[in-house]
Each structure stands twice: as structure tokens, then as C-alpha cells.
CSV table of C-alpha atoms in Angstrom, one decimal:
chain,number,residue,atom,x,y,z
C,19,MET,CA,159.9,74.7,98.8
C,20,ASP,CA,162.9,77.2,98.6
C,21,ALA,CA,160.6,80.0,97.2
C,22,LEU,CA,158.8,79.5,100.5
C,23,LEU,CA,161.9,80.5,102.6
C,24,PRO,CA,162.4,84.6,102.2
C,25,VAL,CA,158.4,84.2,103.5
C,26,ALA,CA,159.3,82.5,106.5
C,27,ASN,CA,162.0,84.7,107.0
C,28,VAL,CA,159.7,87.9,107.0
C,29,LEU,CA,157.4,86.0,109.2
C,30,GLY,CA,160.0,85.4,111.8
C,31,ARG,CA,160.7,89.2,112.0
C,32,LEU,CA,157.0,90.1,112.0
C,33,LEU,CA,156.5,87.5,114.9
C,34,SER,CA,159.0,88.9,116.7
C,35,ILE,CA,157.6,92.4,116.5
C,36,PHE,CA,154.3,91.4,117.4
C,37,SER,CA,155.6,89.7,120.6
C,38,PHE,CA,156.0,93.1,121.9
C,39,ALA,CA,151.9,93.9,121.7
C,40,TYR,CA,152.0,91.6,124.9
C,41,LEU,CA,153.3,94.5,126.9
C,42,MET,CA,150.1,96.2,127.2
C,43,PRO,CA,148.3,93.3,128.7
C,44,ILE,CA,151.2,92.7,131.1
C,45,ALA,CA,151.2,96.2,132.4
C,46,ALA,CA,147.1,95.6,132.9
C,47,ALA,CA,147.9,92.1,134.9
C,48,ILE,CA,150.5,93.9,136.9
C,49,TYR,CA,148.1,96.9,137.6
C,50,TYR,CA,145.2,95.0,138.3
C,51,ASN,CA,147.0,92.0,140.1
C,52,ASP,CA,144.6,89.5,138.2
C,53,GLY,CA,146.8,86.7,138.3
C,54,THR,CA,147.6,86.6,134.4
C,55,THR,CA,150.9,88.2,134.6
C,56,ALA,CA,152.9,85.0,134.1
C,57,ASP,CA,150.7,83.8,131.4
C,58,PHE,CA,151.2,86.8,129.3
C,59,VAL,CA,155.1,87.0,129.9
C,60,ALA,CA,155.3,83.4,128.9
C,61,ALA,CA,153.2,84.2,125.9
C,62,MET,CA,155.5,87.0,125.1
C,63,VAL,CA,158.7,85.2,125.5
C,64,ILE,CA,157.2,81.9,123.3
C,65,SER,CA,156.3,84.6,120.5
C,66,LEU,CA,160.0,86.4,120.8
C,67,LEU,CA,161.7,82.9,120.6
C,68,GLY,CA,159.8,81.7,117.8
C,69,GLY,CA,160.2,84.8,115.7
C,70,LEU,CA,163.7,84.9,116.3
C,71,THR,CA,164.4,81.0,115.6
C,72,LEU,CA,162.4,81.4,112.5
C,73,TYR,CA,164.3,84.4,111.6
C,74,PHE,CA,167.8,83.3,112.0
C,75,THR,CA,167.0,79.8,110.6
C,76,THR,CA,165.9,81.4,107.3
C,77,ARG,CA,168.2,84.4,107.1
C,78,ALA,CA,170.5,83.2,104.4
C,79,ASN,CA,167.3,83.1,101.9
C,80,TYR,CA,166.5,86.9,102.5
C,81,ARG,CA,165.5,88.7,99.1
C,82,GLU,CA,162.9,91.3,97.8
C,83,LEU,CA,159.6,90.0,98.2
C,84,LYS,CA,157.8,89.6,94.8
C,85,PRO,CA,154.1,90.1,94.4
C,86,ARG,CA,153.1,86.5,95.0
C,87,ASP,CA,155.2,86.3,98.1
C,88,GLY,CA,153.1,89.5,99.5
C,89,PHE,CA,149.9,87.1,99.3
C,90,LEU,CA,151.2,84.3,100.5
C,91,LEU,CA,152.7,86.6,103.6
C,92,VAL,CA,149.5,88.1,104.1
C,93,SER,CA,147.4,85.0,104.5
C,94,SER,CA,150.3,83.3,106.8
C,95,VAL,CA,150.7,86.1,108.8
C,96,TRP,CA,146.9,86.5,109.9
C,97,VAL,CA,147.2,82.8,110.7
C,98,LEU,CA,150.5,82.7,112.3
C,99,MET,CA,149.4,85.7,114.5
C,100,ALA,CA,146.1,84.3,115.7
C,101,SER,CA,147.6,80.9,116.7
C,102,ILE,CA,150.3,82.5,118.8
C,103,ALA,CA,147.7,85.0,120.4
C,104,THR,CA,145.8,82.1,121.6
C,105,ILE,CA,148.6,81.4,124.1
C,106,PRO,CA,147.5,83.5,127.1
C,107,LEU,CA,143.8,82.1,126.4
C,108,LEU,CA,144.7,78.7,126.6
C,109,LEU,CA,146.8,79.1,129.8
C,110,VAL,CA,144.3,81.2,131.6
C,111,TYR,CA,141.2,78.9,130.6
C,112,ASP,CA,142.1,75.2,131.1
C,113,THR,CA,139.1,74.0,129.7
C,114,MET,CA,139.1,76.1,126.3
C,115,SER,CA,140.0,74.3,123.2
C,116,PHE,CA,142.5,75.2,120.6
C,117,THR,CA,139.7,75.7,117.9
C,118,ASP,CA,137.7,78.0,120.7
C,119,ALA,CA,140.8,80.0,121.4
C,120,PHE,CA,141.7,80.6,117.9
C,121,PHE,CA,138.2,81.6,116.7
C,122,GLU,CA,138.6,84.5,119.5
C,123,THR,CA,141.7,85.3,118.3
C,124,ILE,CA,141.2,85.5,114.6
C,125,SER,CA,138.0,87.2,115.4
C,126,GLY,CA,139.7,89.7,117.2
C,127,LEU,CA,142.8,90.1,114.5
C,128,THR,CA,140.0,90.2,111.5
C,129,THR,CA,138.1,93.0,113.5
C,130,THR,CA,135.0,90.4,113.4
C,131,GLY,CA,134.0,90.9,117.1
C,132,ALA,CA,132.5,87.3,117.3
C,133,THR,CA,132.8,85.4,120.4
C,134,VAL,CA,132.5,82.1,121.9
C,135,MET,CA,133.6,83.2,125.5
C,136,THR,CA,131.0,84.0,128.2
C,137,ASN,CA,130.8,85.8,131.7
C,138,LEU,CA,133.4,88.8,130.1
C,139,ASP,CA,131.8,90.9,132.8
C,140,HIS,CA,134.2,89.0,135.4
C,141,ALA,CA,137.0,87.9,133.1
C,142,PRO,CA,140.6,89.0,133.8
C,143,PRO,CA,141.0,92.7,133.0
C,144,ALA,CA,144.2,91.8,131.2
C,145,ILE,CA,142.3,89.4,128.8
C,146,ASN,CA,139.8,91.8,127.9
C,147,LEU,CA,142.2,94.0,127.2
C,148,TRP,CA,144.3,91.6,125.0
C,149,ARG,CA,141.0,90.9,123.2
C,150,HIS,CA,140.4,94.5,122.2
C,151,GLU,CA,144.0,94.8,121.6
C,152,LEU,CA,143.9,92.4,118.8
C,153,ASN,CA,140.8,94.2,117.4
C,154,TRP,CA,142.7,97.9,117.2
C,155,LEU,CA,145.8,95.9,115.8
C,156,GLY,CA,143.9,94.1,113.3
C,157,GLY,CA,141.9,97.5,112.4
C,158,MET,CA,144.0,99.2,109.9
C,159,GLY,CA,145.8,95.6,109.3
C,160,ILE,CA,148.6,94.0,110.9
C,161,ILE,CA,150.8,94.4,107.6
C,162,VAL,CA,150.2,98.1,107.3
C,163,LEU,CA,151.6,98.5,110.6
C,164,ALA,CA,154.7,96.5,109.7
C,165,VAL,CA,155.1,98.1,106.4
C,166,ALA,CA,156.0,101.2,108.7
C,167,VAL,CA,159.0,99.1,110.2
C,168,LEU,CA,160.0,96.9,107.3
C,169,PRO,CA,162.1,99.0,105.4
C,170,MET,CA,164.3,99.6,108.3
C,171,LEU,CA,164.7,95.8,108.5
C,172,GLY,CA,165.7,96.2,104.3
C,173,VAL,CA,162.3,94.5,103.2
C,174,GLY,CA,160.2,96.3,100.8
C,175,GLY,CA,156.7,97.1,101.4
C,176,MET,CA,154.8,97.8,98.4
C,177,GLN,CA,153.7,94.2,98.2
C,178,LEU,CA,152.4,93.8,101.2
C,179,TYR,CA,150.4,97.0,101.2
C,180,LYS,CA,148.7,96.1,98.0
C,181,ALA,CA,147.8,92.7,99.4
C,182,GLU,CA,146.4,93.9,102.4
C,183,THR,CA,144.6,97.6,101.8
C,184,PRO,CA,141.0,97.3,101.9
C,185,GLY,CA,139.5,98.7,98.3
C,186,PRO,CA,139.7,98.2,94.5
C,187,MET,CA,142.1,101.7,94.1
C,188,LYS,CA,145.5,100.2,95.8
C,189,ASP,CA,147.6,102.1,93.5
C,190,ALA,CA,146.7,105.7,94.9
C,191,LYS,CA,149.6,106.9,97.0
C,192,LEU,CA,149.2,109.5,99.7
C,193,THR,CA,152.9,110.1,100.3
C,194,ALA,CA,156.0,109.8,98.1
C,195,ARG,CA,157.1,106.4,100.2
C,196,ILE,CA,154.8,103.7,101.3
C,197,ALA,CA,156.5,103.6,104.8
C,198,ASP,CA,155.5,107.1,105.1
C,199,THR,CA,151.7,106.4,103.9
C,200,ALA,CA,151.2,103.7,106.6
C,201,LYS,CA,152.9,106.1,109.0
C,202,ALA,CA,150.5,108.6,108.2
C,203,LEU,CA,147.3,106.4,108.2
C,204,TRP,CA,148.4,105.1,111.6
C,205,LEU,CA,149.1,108.7,113.2
C,206,VAL,CA,145.6,109.4,112.0
C,207,TYR,CA,144.4,106.2,113.6
C,208,VAL,CA,146.0,106.9,117.0
C,209,GLY,CA,144.8,110.4,117.0
C,210,PHE,CA,141.3,109.4,116.9
C,211,THR,CA,141.7,106.5,119.2
C,212,ILE,CA,142.9,109.0,121.6
C,213,ALA,CA,140.2,111.3,121.1
C,214,CYS,CA,137.3,108.5,121.6
C,215,THR,CA,139.1,107.1,124.7
C,216,LEU,CA,139.1,110.8,126.6
C,217,LEU,CA,135.6,111.0,125.6
C,218,LEU,CA,134.0,107.7,126.8
C,219,GLN,CA,135.5,108.2,130.1
C,220,GLN,CA,134.3,111.7,130.4
C,221,ALA,CA,130.8,109.8,129.7
C,222,GLY,CA,131.2,107.7,132.6
C,223,LEU,CA,133.3,104.7,131.4
C,224,SER,CA,135.9,103.2,133.5
C,225,TRP,CA,139.2,103.8,131.8
C,226,LEU,CA,139.5,100.1,130.9
C,227,ASP,CA,136.0,100.3,129.4
C,228,ALA,CA,136.8,103.3,127.6
C,229,ILE,CA,140.1,102.1,126.3
C,230,CYS,CA,138.6,98.5,125.3
C,231,HIS,CA,135.5,100.0,123.6
C,232,THR,CA,137.6,102.6,121.7
C,233,PHE,CA,139.7,99.8,120.5
C,234,ALA,CA,136.6,98.0,119.1
C,235,ALA,CA,134.9,101.3,117.9
C,236,MET,CA,137.9,102.5,115.8
C,237,SER,CA,138.5,98.9,114.4
C,238,LEU,CA,134.7,98.2,113.8
C,239,GLY,CA,135.7,95.2,115.7
C,240,GLY,CA,132.9,95.1,118.0
C,241,PHE,CA,134.0,93.2,121.0
C,242,SER,CA,133.2,94.3,124.5
C,243,THR,CA,134.0,93.7,128.0
C,244,ARG,CA,130.5,92.8,128.8
C,245,ASP,CA,128.3,89.9,127.8
C,246,ALA,CA,125.6,92.3,127.0
C,247,SER,CA,128.0,94.7,125.0
C,248,VAL,CA,127.1,98.2,125.1
C,249,GLY,CA,123.4,97.6,126.2
C,250,ALA,CA,125.3,96.9,129.7
C,251,PHE,CA,125.9,100.5,130.3
C,252,ASP,CA,122.4,101.7,129.1
C,253,ASN,CA,124.1,105.2,128.1
C,254,PRO,CA,123.0,106.9,125.5
C,255,GLN,CA,126.2,109.3,125.6
C,256,VAL,CA,128.3,106.5,125.3
C,257,GLU,CA,126.1,105.2,122.0
C,258,PHE,CA,126.5,108.6,120.4
C,259,ILE,CA,130.0,108.9,121.1
C,260,LEU,CA,130.2,105.3,119.6
C,261,ILE,CA,128.3,106.0,116.8
C,262,VAL,CA,130.4,109.2,115.7
C,263,PHE,CA,133.7,107.2,116.1
C,264,MET,CA,132.1,104.4,114.3
C,265,MET,CA,130.9,106.4,111.4
C,266,ILE,CA,134.7,107.7,111.5
C,267,ALA,CA,136.4,104.3,111.3
C,268,ALA,CA,133.9,103.3,108.4
C,269,MET,CA,135.4,106.1,105.8
C,270,ASN,CA,138.5,106.3,104.2
C,271,PHE,CA,141.7,107.0,106.4
C,272,ALA,CA,143.2,108.4,103.3
C,273,THR,CA,140.6,111.2,103.3
C,274,HIS,CA,140.9,112.0,107.2
C,275,PHE,CA,144.6,112.0,106.6
C,276,LEU,CA,144.1,114.5,103.5
C,277,ALA,CA,141.5,116.7,105.5
C,278,ILE,CA,143.7,117.1,108.4
C,279,ARG,CA,146.8,118.2,106.5
C,280,GLY,CA,144.9,120.5,104.3
C,281,ARG,CA,142.6,121.5,107.2
C,282,ASP,CA,139.6,121.4,104.5
C,283,LEU,CA,136.4,119.7,105.6
C,284,ARG,CA,135.3,120.0,101.9
C,285,THR,CA,137.6,117.0,101.4
C,286,TYR,CA,135.1,114.9,102.9
C,287,TRP,CA,132.3,116.1,100.4
C,288,ARG,CA,134.2,115.7,97.5
C,289,ASP,CA,134.7,112.0,98.4
C,290,MET,CA,131.6,109.9,96.8
C,291,GLU,CA,132.4,107.3,99.3
C,292,VAL,CA,131.9,109.2,102.3
C,293,ARG,CA,128.8,110.8,100.8
C,294,GLY,CA,127.1,107.2,100.1
C,295,VAL,CA,128.2,105.7,103.3
C,296,ILE,CA,126.6,108.9,105.3
C,297,GLY,CA,123.6,109.0,103.0
C,298,LEU,CA,122.7,105.4,103.1
C,299,ILE,CA,123.2,105.1,107.1
C,300,VAL,CA,121.3,108.1,108.0
C,301,ALA,CA,118.3,107.3,105.8
C,302,SER,CA,118.0,103.7,106.9
C,303,CYS,CA,118.3,104.7,110.4
C,304,PHE,CA,115.5,107.3,110.2
C,305,GLY,CA,113.4,105.1,108.0
C,306,VAL,CA,114.2,101.7,109.9
C,307,ALA,CA,113.3,103.7,113.2
C,308,LEU,CA,110.0,104.9,111.7
C,309,TYR,CA,109.0,101.2,110.5
C,310,VAL,CA,110.0,99.5,114.2
C,311,TRP,CA,108.2,102.2,115.8
C,312,LEU,CA,104.9,101.9,113.5
C,313,GLU,CA,105.2,98.3,114.2
C,314,GLY,CA,104.8,98.9,117.7
C,315,THR,CA,108.1,97.4,119.0
C,316,TYR,CA,108.8,100.9,121.0
C,317,GLU,CA,106.3,103.3,122.6
C,318,ASP,CA,107.7,106.4,120.9
C,319,TYR,CA,109.7,107.6,117.9
C,320,PRO,CA,112.8,109.2,119.9
C,321,THR,CA,112.8,105.9,121.8
C,322,ALA,CA,113.3,103.7,118.5
C,323,LEU,CA,115.5,106.3,116.7
C,324,ARG,CA,118.1,105.6,119.5
C,325,HIS,CA,118.1,101.8,119.6
C,326,VAL,CA,117.9,101.7,115.7
C,327,SER,CA,120.1,104.3,115.2
C,328,PHE,CA,123.2,102.7,117.3
C,329,ASN,CA,122.3,98.8,116.3
C,330,LEU,CA,121.9,99.7,112.6
C,331,VAL,CA,125.2,101.7,112.4
C,332,SER,CA,127.1,99.2,114.3
C,333,ILE,CA,125.7,96.1,112.4
C,334,GLY,CA,125.5,98.1,109.0
C,335,LEU,CA,129.1,99.2,109.3
C,336,SER,CA,130.6,95.8,110.4
C,337,SER,CA,131.3,96.7,114.1
C,338,GLY,CA,129.1,94.3,116.0
C,339,PHE,CA,128.3,96.2,119.3
C,340,VAL,CA,124.5,95.5,120.3
C,341,SER,CA,122.7,97.6,122.6
C,342,GLN,CA,119.1,95.7,122.0
C,343,ASP,CA,117.9,92.1,120.7
C,344,TYR,CA,117.4,93.6,117.5
C,345,GLU,CA,115.9,90.0,116.5
C,346,LYS,CA,113.0,90.7,118.4
C,347,TRP,CA,112.6,93.3,116.0
C,348,PRO,CA,110.2,93.0,112.9
C,349,VAL,CA,112.3,90.6,110.7
C,350,PHE,CA,112.9,93.5,108.1
C,351,ALA,CA,114.7,95.7,110.5
C,352,PRO,CA,117.8,92.8,111.2
C,353,LEU,CA,117.8,91.5,107.5
C,354,TRP,CA,118.4,95.1,105.7
C,355,MET,CA,121.2,95.7,108.8
C,356,MET,CA,123.0,92.8,107.6
C,357,PHE,CA,122.6,93.7,104.1
C,358,LEU,CA,124.2,96.8,104.9
C,359,ALA,CA,127.1,95.4,106.4
C,360,ASN,CA,127.7,93.7,103.0
C,361,ILE,CA,128.0,97.2,101.2
C,362,THR,CA,128.4,100.2,103.2
C,363,CYS,CA,132.1,100.9,104.4
C,364,SER,CA,134.6,102.7,102.4
C,365,SER,CA,137.9,101.1,101.1
C,366,GLY,CA,140.8,102.3,103.1
C,367,SER,CA,138.7,102.0,106.4
C,368,THR,CA,138.5,99.2,109.1
C,369,GLY,CA,135.2,98.0,108.1
C,370,GLY,CA,134.4,94.9,106.0
C,371,GLY,CA,131.8,93.8,103.1
C,372,ILE,CA,132.8,94.6,99.2
C,373,LYS,CA,133.2,98.3,100.4
C,374,MET,CA,130.9,101.3,99.1
C,375,ILE,CA,133.2,102.0,96.0
C,376,ARG,CA,132.6,98.7,94.4
C,377,THR,CA,128.7,99.3,95.2
C,378,LEU,CA,128.9,102.7,93.4
C,379,ILE,CA,130.8,101.1,90.6
C,380,LEU,CA,129.0,98.2,90.4
C,381,ALA,CA,125.8,100.5,90.1
C,382,LYS,CA,127.2,102.9,87.5
C,383,GLN,CA,128.2,99.6,85.5
C,384,ALA,CA,124.5,98.3,85.5
C,385,ASN,CA,123.3,101.9,84.3
C,386,ARG,CA,125.9,101.8,81.6
C,387,GLU,CA,125.0,98.2,80.4
C,388,LEU,CA,121.0,99.4,80.6
C,389,THR,CA,122.1,102.8,78.6
C,390,ARG,CA,123.6,100.5,75.9
C,391,LEU,CA,120.7,98.6,75.7
C,392,VAL,CA,118.8,101.7,74.5
C,393,HIS,CA,121.9,103.3,72.7
C,394,PRO,CA,124.4,100.7,71.4
C,395,ALA,CA,126.7,102.9,69.9
C,396,ILE,CA,127.1,105.4,72.9
C,397,VAL,CA,130.4,105.9,74.6
C,398,ASN,CA,129.4,105.9,78.1
C,399,PRO,CA,132.6,105.5,80.4
C,400,VAL,CA,131.6,104.4,84.4
C,401,LYS,CA,132.5,107.3,86.4
C,402,VAL,CA,132.5,107.8,90.1
C,403,GLY,CA,133.1,111.2,91.4
C,404,GLY,CA,133.5,112.8,87.7
C,405,SER,CA,136.5,110.8,87.5
C,406,PRO,CA,136.4,107.5,84.9
C,407,ILE,CA,137.0,104.1,86.1
C,408,PRO,CA,139.5,102.2,84.1
C,409,ASN,CA,137.8,99.0,82.5
C,410,ASN,CA,140.4,96.7,84.1
C,411,VAL,CA,139.2,98.0,87.4
C,412,VAL,CA,135.4,97.4,86.5
C,413,ILE,CA,136.2,94.1,85.5
C,414,ALA,CA,138.3,93.2,88.7
C,415,VAL,CA,134.9,94.5,90.7
C,416,LEU,CA,132.9,92.4,88.8
C,417,GLY,CA,134.7,89.3,89.4
C,418,PHE,CA,135.4,90.3,93.0
C,419,ILE,CA,131.4,90.5,93.8
C,420,PHE,CA,131.0,87.2,92.2
C,421,LEU,CA,133.5,85.6,94.1
C,422,TYR,CA,132.2,87.2,97.2
C,423,PHE,CA,128.7,86.7,96.8
C,424,MET,CA,129.5,82.8,95.7
C,425,SER,CA,131.7,82.5,99.0
C,426,VAL,CA,128.3,83.4,101.0
C,427,VAL,CA,126.3,80.6,99.0
C,428,MET,CA,128.6,78.0,99.2
C,429,LEU,CA,129.5,78.6,103.1
C,430,THR,CA,125.8,78.7,104.1
C,431,PHE,CA,125.1,75.6,102.1
C,432,LEU,CA,128.2,74.3,104.1
C,433,LEU,CA,127.0,75.2,107.2
C,434,ILE,CA,123.6,73.9,106.6
C,435,LEU,CA,125.2,70.7,105.5
C,436,SER,CA,126.8,70.5,109.1
C,437,GLY,CA,123.5,70.6,110.8
C,438,LEU,CA,122.9,74.4,111.2
C,439,ASP,CA,119.4,75.8,110.2
C,440,PHE,CA,119.2,78.3,107.4
C,441,ILE,CA,118.7,81.7,109.1
C,442,SER,CA,121.6,80.7,111.4
C,443,ALA,CA,123.7,79.6,108.9
C,444,LEU,CA,123.2,82.5,106.7
C,445,GLY,CA,123.5,85.0,109.7
C,446,ALA,CA,126.9,83.2,110.7
C,447,VAL,CA,128.3,83.6,107.1
C,448,VAL,CA,127.5,86.9,106.5
C,449,GLY,CA,128.4,88.2,110.0
C,450,SER,CA,132.0,86.4,109.5
C,451,ILE,CA,132.5,87.4,105.8
C,452,THR,CA,131.5,91.1,106.6
C,453,ASN,CA,133.3,91.0,109.7
C,454,ALA,CA,130.4,92.6,111.6
C,455,GLY,CA,130.2,89.6,114.1
C,456,PRO,CA,126.7,88.9,115.4
C,457,GLY,CA,124.2,87.3,112.9
C,458,LEU,CA,121.0,85.8,113.5
C,459,GLY,CA,119.6,82.7,114.9
C,460,VAL,CA,121.7,80.8,117.3
C,461,VAL,CA,124.5,83.2,116.5
C,462,GLY,CA,122.4,86.4,117.0
C,463,PRO,CA,122.5,89.4,119.2
C,464,SER,CA,121.2,87.6,122.6
C,465,SER,CA,123.7,84.7,122.1
C,466,ASN,CA,127.5,84.1,120.5
C,467,TYR,CA,128.8,81.5,118.4
C,468,ALA,CA,129.9,79.1,121.5
C,469,GLY,CA,127.0,76.9,120.4
C,470,LEU,CA,128.7,75.9,117.2
C,471,THR,CA,130.3,72.6,116.7
C,472,ASP,CA,134.2,72.5,115.8
C,473,PHE,CA,133.7,71.9,112.2
C,474,GLN,CA,131.2,75.2,112.3
C,475,THR,CA,133.6,77.1,114.3
C,476,TRP,CA,136.4,76.6,111.8
C,477,VAL,CA,134.1,77.4,108.8
C,478,CYS,CA,133.2,80.7,110.4
C,479,SER,CA,137.4,81.2,111.4
C,480,PHE,CA,138.2,80.7,107.4
C,481,THR,CA,135.2,83.1,106.5
C,482,MET,CA,136.4,85.7,108.7
C,483,LEU,CA,139.9,85.6,107.2
C,484,LEU,CA,138.3,85.3,103.7
C,485,GLY,CA,136.3,88.6,104.5
C,486,ARG,CA,139.2,90.7,106.1
C,487,LEU,CA,141.4,89.6,103.2
C,488,GLU,CA,138.5,90.8,100.6
C,489,VAL,CA,138.5,87.3,99.1
C,490,LEU,CA,140.9,87.5,96.4
C,491,SER,CA,144.1,88.1,98.4
C,492,LEU,CA,143.3,84.6,100.1
C,493,ALA,CA,141.6,82.9,97.4
C,494,VAL,CA,144.5,83.7,95.0
C,495,VAL,CA,146.7,81.4,97.3
C,496,PHE,CA,144.7,78.1,96.5
C,497,THR,CA,144.7,78.3,92.8
C,498,PRO,CA,147.0,76.3,90.9
C,499,GLN,CA,148.4,78.8,88.7
C,500,PHE,CA,150.1,80.7,92.2
C,501,TRP,CA,152.2,77.8,92.6
C,502,ARG,CA,153.6,77.5,89.2
C,503,LYS,CA,156.9,78.9,88.3
């Protein structure tokens, strides 16, 4: 038990820092006079006092974190932050259960964008801003944000960074110090956020809608201030801007940083993941639009291309915005979009799924095995972008992908066992584990997750966290060997 106290100490520090996130909705509540100011102030005070209490009661147990501490902290911090973030929802909505409130906040922090809330068009502005701020904070990971601060608190950050950062190539460094790396990535993140907000406001959105949808786009979170999501605006310019910034968010932020620092756009071309993401998404947009048009869903190809492009980019990059009820399209289209959500986003991006780097490594490994069948003695290392991939990374990727898709299968069966039909169960699990949000069936684009039972809601909440922490970082905490000395 004593081994958990250092983790609890850092949790207290992080919770204290997290309490200042309430300042933004407090300012919005005061500005719009929406009657929620006292609720958010109370939530901030509870969060701050809880964090300080946890910190001071475990201060004597401070020590440098070990690698296993990092994994435990990452799992714990998401659950704790999501739990604390429910306070304003529970105070404002008397009839909302903790199950639904936790689902909403864990969906925000994991950038899933699935929701159980309705009547969002008339929700207090501060509540909508809070939901979207959770998206934005979760985008690059609360832990990565904290790593930039932890060195000043005397806690090393490398264990946290490796546990939280998406992708298999976690040891590559951009700067000499981990804190500098985290700061560099967040500066890029903030810069794109400001640019997207200004462009959306110029395209006709109010400042609140522009800020909220920017937070959701840059985090690939997919929350919206409207029940009909982006479809409520029916604005091609807004859709185009969101497509561009969702594509940016789906690329490795380290690549953005290197391209900006070197002032060289060729950096993107040299990144195999970027080429894979753009190539797959662009080809899918034109191909699926042609298919949907030929099936008679839309009268002309440009209209089909507009609607397919936005929804395919959004779902395929695990964002979750919708502008059309894509379940009314021929069944191939939504299934292909859900498939893309599993494989398309880059490592080091804000997206979910297995990541493009793993997709490329898996494809190269499959090709190597086929080649070995014909030429058993050949030496044929797996290469991505001309660089050989160490065998231990290849093995780790194979193990990860097995666990990922077995998780999809077993969790789908669990939801079916609980009474959900197959299409809805599969859509809910894929939408949750990829952090895309909308699924199929009763959790499709024309509805949300409000119709699920409490048990099904908790299964989806767990699945979101499993996907955001890329399976292994969470699964390892449940293994017996993790708890052995």
C-alpha cells in the first residue's frame, strides 16, 4: 500500500493544477450570466481543496516515479479528473446521474465526443464551454501538459510521457529535456487552436461556437454545441475549415514542430505517416463520394463529395462531428468510415485507433512473411520510410494489435450479452475504442448514447479509456505481475 502513496502525492498536485481549468467556464458563466457561476466556483474549490489535501497528506512519501508508477498514475489521473469534472454537470442538471455525468466527462477527456446530453442548443454556455475544454485538454493528454509543469514540482516526467504519448516510437525526442518537448508540442497545439478559432469566427460562427468547435476539432474530440452537430450550421466554409484542421490534428505534432522550426514543408513529405494519412483519406473521400452518388443518395457528385468528405474525414480521423445521417447511406460507406477510424491517425496526434505507424509496420511485416515463404533464407528487415524497425518494436506492434482487436470482439460480445443488438454493440465499441464517438444503430449519428443502460454506459466509458491509453497502458495495470515486487 505504501508504494501507492507517491502516486497519490502526484495525483494531488495534478488535481490542484486541474482546478484552474474551471476559470474558463467561470468567466463564460459571468459573461453570459447563465446562472452557473456558483456551480463552477464550487467545483473549482472542491477540486483545489481535494488536490491540496491529497498532496499534503502524502507529502512525506514523495520520491521519483518508477516506470510502473507512471502507468498507474496515467490510469488513475484520467479517472480522477473525469470524476471531479462531473461536479458542475451534477450541480446544474438535477436529474443527471453520476453514470451519465462520468460518461460525458470521460468522453470529453478521452476526446471521444460521444454524448448522453440532449438539448445542447439551449444548454448554458459555460456548460458547453466546459465540455469542449475537456476535449481540448484531453487532446494531447493531460499528462503531457502536466509534464511541462512537473519538473518545477520536483517530479520527473519521462515515465509519464512514455505512458501517455500515443504510438510505438515513444523514445524519440525533439528536445533535450522532456519538459521542453511537452512545451514545444503544446505551443504548436495552441497556435493551431488560435488560427482555427479566428477562421471559424470569420466564416460566420459566434465566438462561443468558434472556440468550442475549434477545441473539438484540434483534439479530434467531436463535441458540439448543437444536437445536430456541425450539420446545424449548414455552412460549407465551416466544414472546409474543420476538415483542414482535423487533418492537421491527425498528423504527428512532432512533425508539425519540426516543420515549423525548420521552416520546411518537405518535413511532411518525409513523414511516412503523413503520406499514409493523406493518401488514404483523400482516396476514400473521392471513392466513397462516387459510390454514394452512383447509388442515388445525392443528385450530383459535388454535393456527394461535400457531405462524404466532411463526415468521412471526421469519423475516419476519430473526431466525431457529423453533418448528415450517414446511416442512410449505402451500408458500405459508414462501415468503411468506422474501419478508417481504427487505422488512420498518426502516432503523436490527438486521434485514436491503432495509428498509421502500426498499420504500416503490420503491412510491412505481413509482406516480409510472404517473402520468406518464397525465399526462406532472405534477410529482409521491416522498414518504414527507409529506416529499419527493430524487431522488438515489430513484436510489440503485433501484440498491441492482437489485444486491440480482441478487446473490440470481447467488449462487443459483452454489450450483446447485456441486450444490445449486434450493429449497435459493434458501433458503440468501435466508436468508443477509436475515440470517434458516433457509432451505428442506436448510437448512430442521428441519436446518441443516452438510450444505453447504466451497465452499457460504464462498458463504453471503460472502452473509451482503454482506447485513449492505447490498451497496453491500461491493461498492464490489471495484470498480476504489475503488482508483484
